[in-house]
Each structure stands twice: as structure tokens, then as C-alpha cells.
Backbone as XML, in Angstrom:
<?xml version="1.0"?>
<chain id="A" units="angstrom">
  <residue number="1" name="UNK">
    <atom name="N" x="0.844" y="-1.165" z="0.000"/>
    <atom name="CA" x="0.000" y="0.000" z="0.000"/>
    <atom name="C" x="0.894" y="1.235" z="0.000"/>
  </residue>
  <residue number="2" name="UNK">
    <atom name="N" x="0.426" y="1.623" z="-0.893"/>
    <atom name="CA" x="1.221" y="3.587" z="-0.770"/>
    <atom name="C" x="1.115" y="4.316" z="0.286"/>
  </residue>
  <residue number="3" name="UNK">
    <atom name="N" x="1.739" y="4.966" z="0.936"/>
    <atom name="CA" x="1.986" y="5.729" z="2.491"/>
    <atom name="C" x="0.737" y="6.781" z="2.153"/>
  </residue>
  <residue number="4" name="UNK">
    <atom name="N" x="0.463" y="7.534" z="0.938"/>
    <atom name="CA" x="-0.476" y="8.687" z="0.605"/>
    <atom name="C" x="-1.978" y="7.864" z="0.617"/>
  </residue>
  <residue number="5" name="UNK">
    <atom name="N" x="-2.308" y="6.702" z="0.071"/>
    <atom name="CA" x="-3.050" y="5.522" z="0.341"/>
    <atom name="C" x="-3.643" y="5.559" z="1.194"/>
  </residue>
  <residue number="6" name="UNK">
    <atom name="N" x="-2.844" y="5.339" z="2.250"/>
    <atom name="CA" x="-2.824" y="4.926" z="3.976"/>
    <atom name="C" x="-3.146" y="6.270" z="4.285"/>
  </residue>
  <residue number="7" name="UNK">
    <atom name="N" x="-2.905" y="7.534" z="4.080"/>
    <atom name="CA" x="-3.123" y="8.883" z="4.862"/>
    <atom name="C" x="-4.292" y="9.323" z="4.723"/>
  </residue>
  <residue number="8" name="UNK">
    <atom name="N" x="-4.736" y="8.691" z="3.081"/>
    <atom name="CA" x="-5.875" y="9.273" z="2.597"/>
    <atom name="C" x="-7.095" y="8.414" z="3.394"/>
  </residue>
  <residue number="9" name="UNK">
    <atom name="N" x="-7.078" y="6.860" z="3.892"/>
    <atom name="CA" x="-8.035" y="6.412" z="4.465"/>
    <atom name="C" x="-8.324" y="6.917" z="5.638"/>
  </residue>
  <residue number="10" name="UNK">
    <atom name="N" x="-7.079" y="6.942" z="6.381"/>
    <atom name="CA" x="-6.913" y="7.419" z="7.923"/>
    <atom name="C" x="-7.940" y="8.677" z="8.054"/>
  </residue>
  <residue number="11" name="UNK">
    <atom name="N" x="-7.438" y="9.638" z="7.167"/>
    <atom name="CA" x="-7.718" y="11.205" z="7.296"/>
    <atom name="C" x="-9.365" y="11.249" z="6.745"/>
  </residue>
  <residue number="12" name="UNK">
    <atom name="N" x="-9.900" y="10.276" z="6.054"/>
    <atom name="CA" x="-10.924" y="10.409" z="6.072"/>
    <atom name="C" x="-11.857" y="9.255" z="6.876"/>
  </residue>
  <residue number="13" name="UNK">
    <atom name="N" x="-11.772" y="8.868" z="7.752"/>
    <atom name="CA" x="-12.322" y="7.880" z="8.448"/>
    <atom name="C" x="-12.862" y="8.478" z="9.775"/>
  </residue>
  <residue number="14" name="UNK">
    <atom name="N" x="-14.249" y="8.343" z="10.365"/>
    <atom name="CA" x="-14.433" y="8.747" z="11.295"/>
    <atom name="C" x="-14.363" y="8.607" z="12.920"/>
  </residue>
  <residue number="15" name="UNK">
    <atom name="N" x="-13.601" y="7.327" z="12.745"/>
    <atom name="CA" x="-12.903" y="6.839" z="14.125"/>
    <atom name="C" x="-11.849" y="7.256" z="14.169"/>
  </residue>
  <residue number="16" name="UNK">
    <atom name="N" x="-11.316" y="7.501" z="15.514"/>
    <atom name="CA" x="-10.253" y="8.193" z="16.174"/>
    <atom name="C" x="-9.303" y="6.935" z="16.638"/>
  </residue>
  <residue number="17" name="UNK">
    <atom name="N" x="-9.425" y="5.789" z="16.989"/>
    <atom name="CA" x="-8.521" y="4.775" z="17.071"/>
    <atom name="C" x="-8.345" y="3.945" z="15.668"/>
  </residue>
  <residue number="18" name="UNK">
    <atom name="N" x="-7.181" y="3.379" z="15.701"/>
    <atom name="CA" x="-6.715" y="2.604" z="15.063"/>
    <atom name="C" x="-5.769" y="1.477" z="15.314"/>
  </residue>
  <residue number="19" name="UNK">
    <atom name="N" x="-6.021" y="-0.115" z="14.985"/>
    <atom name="CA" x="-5.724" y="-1.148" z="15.888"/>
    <atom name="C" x="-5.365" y="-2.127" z="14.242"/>
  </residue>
  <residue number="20" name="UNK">
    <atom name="N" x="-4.325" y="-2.726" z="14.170"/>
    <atom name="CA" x="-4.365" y="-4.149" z="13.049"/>
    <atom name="C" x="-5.496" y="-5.474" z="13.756"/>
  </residue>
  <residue number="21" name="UNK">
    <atom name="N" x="-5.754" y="-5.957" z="13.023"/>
    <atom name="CA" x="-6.696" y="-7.164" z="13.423"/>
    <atom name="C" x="-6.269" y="-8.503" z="13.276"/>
  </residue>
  <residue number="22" name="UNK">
    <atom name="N" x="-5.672" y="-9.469" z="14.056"/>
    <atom name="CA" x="-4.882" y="-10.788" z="14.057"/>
    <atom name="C" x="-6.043" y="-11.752" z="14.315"/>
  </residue>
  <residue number="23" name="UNK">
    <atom name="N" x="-6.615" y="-12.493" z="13.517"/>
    <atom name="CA" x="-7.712" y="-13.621" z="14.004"/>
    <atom name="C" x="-8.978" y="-13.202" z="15.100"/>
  </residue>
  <residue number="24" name="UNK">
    <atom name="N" x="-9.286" y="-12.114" z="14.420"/>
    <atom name="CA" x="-9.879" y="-11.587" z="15.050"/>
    <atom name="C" x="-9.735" y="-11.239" z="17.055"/>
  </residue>
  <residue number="25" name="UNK">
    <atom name="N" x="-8.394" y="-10.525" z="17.117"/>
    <atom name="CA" x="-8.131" y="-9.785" z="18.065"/>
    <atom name="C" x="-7.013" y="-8.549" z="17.764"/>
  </residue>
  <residue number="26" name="UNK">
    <atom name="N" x="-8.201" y="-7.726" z="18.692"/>
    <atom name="CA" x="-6.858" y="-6.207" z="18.001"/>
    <atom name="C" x="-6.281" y="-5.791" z="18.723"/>
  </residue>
  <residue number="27" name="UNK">
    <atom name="N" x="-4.526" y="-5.405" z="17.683"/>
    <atom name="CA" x="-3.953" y="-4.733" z="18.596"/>
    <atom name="C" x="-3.501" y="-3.550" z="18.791"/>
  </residue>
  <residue number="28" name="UNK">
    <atom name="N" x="-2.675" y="-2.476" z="19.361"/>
    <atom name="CA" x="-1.910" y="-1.454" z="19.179"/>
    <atom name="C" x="-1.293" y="-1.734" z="18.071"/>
  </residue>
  <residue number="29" name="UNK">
    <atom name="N" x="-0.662" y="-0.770" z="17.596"/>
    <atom name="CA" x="0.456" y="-0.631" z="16.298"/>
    <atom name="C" x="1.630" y="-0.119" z="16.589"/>
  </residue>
  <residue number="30" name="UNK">
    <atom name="N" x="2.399" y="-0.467" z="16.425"/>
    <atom name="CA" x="3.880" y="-0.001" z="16.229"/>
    <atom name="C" x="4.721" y="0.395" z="14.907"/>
  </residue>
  <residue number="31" name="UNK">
    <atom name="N" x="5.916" y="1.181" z="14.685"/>
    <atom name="CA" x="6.400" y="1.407" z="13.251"/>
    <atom name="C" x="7.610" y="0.527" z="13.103"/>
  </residue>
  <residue number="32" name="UNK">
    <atom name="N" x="7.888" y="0.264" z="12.191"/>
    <atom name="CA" x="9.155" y="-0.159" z="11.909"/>
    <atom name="C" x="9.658" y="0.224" z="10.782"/>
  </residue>
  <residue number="33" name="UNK">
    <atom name="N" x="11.095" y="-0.422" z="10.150"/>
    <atom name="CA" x="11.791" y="-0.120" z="8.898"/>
    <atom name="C" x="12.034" y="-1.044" z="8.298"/>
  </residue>
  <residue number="34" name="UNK">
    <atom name="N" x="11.869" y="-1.577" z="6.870"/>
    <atom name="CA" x="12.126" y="-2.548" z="6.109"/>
    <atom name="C" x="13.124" y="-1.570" z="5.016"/>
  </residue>
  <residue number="35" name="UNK">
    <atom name="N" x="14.697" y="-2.356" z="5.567"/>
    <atom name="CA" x="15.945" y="-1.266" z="3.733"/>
    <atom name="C" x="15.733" y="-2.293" z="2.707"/>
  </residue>
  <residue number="36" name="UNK">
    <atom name="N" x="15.940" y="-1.421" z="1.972"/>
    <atom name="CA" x="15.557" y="-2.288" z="0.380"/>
    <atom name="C" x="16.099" y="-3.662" z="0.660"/>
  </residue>
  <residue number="37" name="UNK">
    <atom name="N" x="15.611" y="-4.616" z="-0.423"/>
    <atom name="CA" x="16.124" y="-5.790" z="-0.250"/>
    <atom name="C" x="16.680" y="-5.843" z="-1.921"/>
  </residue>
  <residue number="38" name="UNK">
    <atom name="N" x="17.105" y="-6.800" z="-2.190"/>
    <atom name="CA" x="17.268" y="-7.483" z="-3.826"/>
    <atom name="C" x="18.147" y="-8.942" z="-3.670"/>
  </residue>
  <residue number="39" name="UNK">
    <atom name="N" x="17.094" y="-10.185" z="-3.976"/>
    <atom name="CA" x="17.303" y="-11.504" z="-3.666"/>
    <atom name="C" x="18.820" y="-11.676" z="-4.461"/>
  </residue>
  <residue number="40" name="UNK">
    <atom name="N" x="19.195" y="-11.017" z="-5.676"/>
    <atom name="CA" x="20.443" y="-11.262" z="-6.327"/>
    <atom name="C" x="19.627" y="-11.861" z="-7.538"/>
  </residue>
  <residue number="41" name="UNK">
    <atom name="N" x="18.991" y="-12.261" z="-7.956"/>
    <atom name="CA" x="17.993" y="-12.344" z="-8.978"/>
    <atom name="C" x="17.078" y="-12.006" z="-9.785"/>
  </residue>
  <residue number="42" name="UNK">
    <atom name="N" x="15.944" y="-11.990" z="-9.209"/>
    <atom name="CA" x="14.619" y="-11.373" z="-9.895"/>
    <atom name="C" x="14.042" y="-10.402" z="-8.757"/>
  </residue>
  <residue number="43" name="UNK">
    <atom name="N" x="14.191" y="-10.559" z="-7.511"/>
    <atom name="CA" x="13.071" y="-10.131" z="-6.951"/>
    <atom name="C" x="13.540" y="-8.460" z="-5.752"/>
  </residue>
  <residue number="44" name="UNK">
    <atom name="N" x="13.273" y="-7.244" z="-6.363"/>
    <atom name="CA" x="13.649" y="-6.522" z="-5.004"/>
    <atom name="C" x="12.164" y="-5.778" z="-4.975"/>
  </residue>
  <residue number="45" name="UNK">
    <atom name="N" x="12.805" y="-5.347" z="-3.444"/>
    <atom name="CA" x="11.772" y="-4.679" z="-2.323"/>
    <atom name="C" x="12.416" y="-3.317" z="-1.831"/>
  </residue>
  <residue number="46" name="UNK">
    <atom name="N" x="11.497" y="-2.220" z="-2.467"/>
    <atom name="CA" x="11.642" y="-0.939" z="-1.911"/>
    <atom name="C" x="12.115" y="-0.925" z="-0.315"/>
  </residue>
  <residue number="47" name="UNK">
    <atom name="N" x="12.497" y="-0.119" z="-0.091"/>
    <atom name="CA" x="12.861" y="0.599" z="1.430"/>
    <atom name="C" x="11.571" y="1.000" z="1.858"/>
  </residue>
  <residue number="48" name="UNK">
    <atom name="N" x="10.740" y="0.351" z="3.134"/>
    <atom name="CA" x="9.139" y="0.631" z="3.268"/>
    <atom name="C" x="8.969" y="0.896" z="5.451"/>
  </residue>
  <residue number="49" name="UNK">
    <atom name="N" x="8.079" y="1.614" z="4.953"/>
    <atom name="CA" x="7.495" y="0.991" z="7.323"/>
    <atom name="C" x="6.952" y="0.433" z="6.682"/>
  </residue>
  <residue number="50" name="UNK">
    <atom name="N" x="7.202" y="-0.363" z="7.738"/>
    <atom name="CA" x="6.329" y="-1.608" z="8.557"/>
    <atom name="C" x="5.352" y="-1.194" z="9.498"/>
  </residue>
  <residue number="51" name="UNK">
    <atom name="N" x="4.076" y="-1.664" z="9.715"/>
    <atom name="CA" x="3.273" y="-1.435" z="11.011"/>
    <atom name="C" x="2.980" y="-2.870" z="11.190"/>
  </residue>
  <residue number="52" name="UNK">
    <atom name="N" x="3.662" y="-3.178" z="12.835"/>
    <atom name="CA" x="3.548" y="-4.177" z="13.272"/>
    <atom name="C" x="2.405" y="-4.323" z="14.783"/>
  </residue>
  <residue number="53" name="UNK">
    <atom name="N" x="1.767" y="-5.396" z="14.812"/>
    <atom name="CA" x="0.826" y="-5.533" z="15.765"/>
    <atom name="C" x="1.902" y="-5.045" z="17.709"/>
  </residue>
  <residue number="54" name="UNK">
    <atom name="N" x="1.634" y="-4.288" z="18.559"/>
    <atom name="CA" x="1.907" y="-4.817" z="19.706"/>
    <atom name="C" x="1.741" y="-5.565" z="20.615"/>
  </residue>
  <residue number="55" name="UNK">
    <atom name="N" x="1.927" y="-6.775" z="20.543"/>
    <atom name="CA" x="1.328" y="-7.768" z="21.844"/>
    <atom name="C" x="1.499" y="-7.821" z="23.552"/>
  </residue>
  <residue number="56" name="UNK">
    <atom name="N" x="0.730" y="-7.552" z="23.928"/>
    <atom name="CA" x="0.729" y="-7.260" z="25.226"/>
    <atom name="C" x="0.134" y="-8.438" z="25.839"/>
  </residue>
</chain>
């Protein structure tokens, strides 16, 4: 998903929380960093965040 994507749902959505959903239980969010990748072959991956679930 595109980061402008993601801003544009957020910013128009009328709830004030926001939670990822794991088997149906939600959690906090956290950020992270994914640096580019490139397998040496066919396959690379932009430099991206991550939003990862927090488990408590």
C-alpha cells in the first residue's frame, strides 16, 4: 500500500482509534523499517514501514 493511500483512508475515516486485526483480536500498532532488499535475482523490495501488531 502507498503511504499517501494509507493517509488518505486514515484522514478520512471517522474513528479516532486505530488497531491491526490478528484472528480476530486487536492490537496497538507499532512502526518499523524494512531497507531495500534485492534476492540477487529477480526479486527486489523498496525501502518501506512496517506497522507491526503490539502484543501485550
Amino acid at each position: 500500500m502507498k503511504k499517501s493511500d494509507l493517509i488518505k483512508r486514515l484522514s478520512s475515516a471517522s474513528e479516532d482509534e486505530v488497531f491491526i486485526e490478528i484472528d480476530g483480536i486487536l492490537y496497538d500498532i507499532d512502526f518499523g523499517h524494512e531497507e531495500e532488499k534485492f534476492d540477487g535475482f529477480f526479486t527486489a523490495y523498496p525501502a518501506s514501514l512496517t506497522l507491526k501488531p503490539i502484543e501485550e
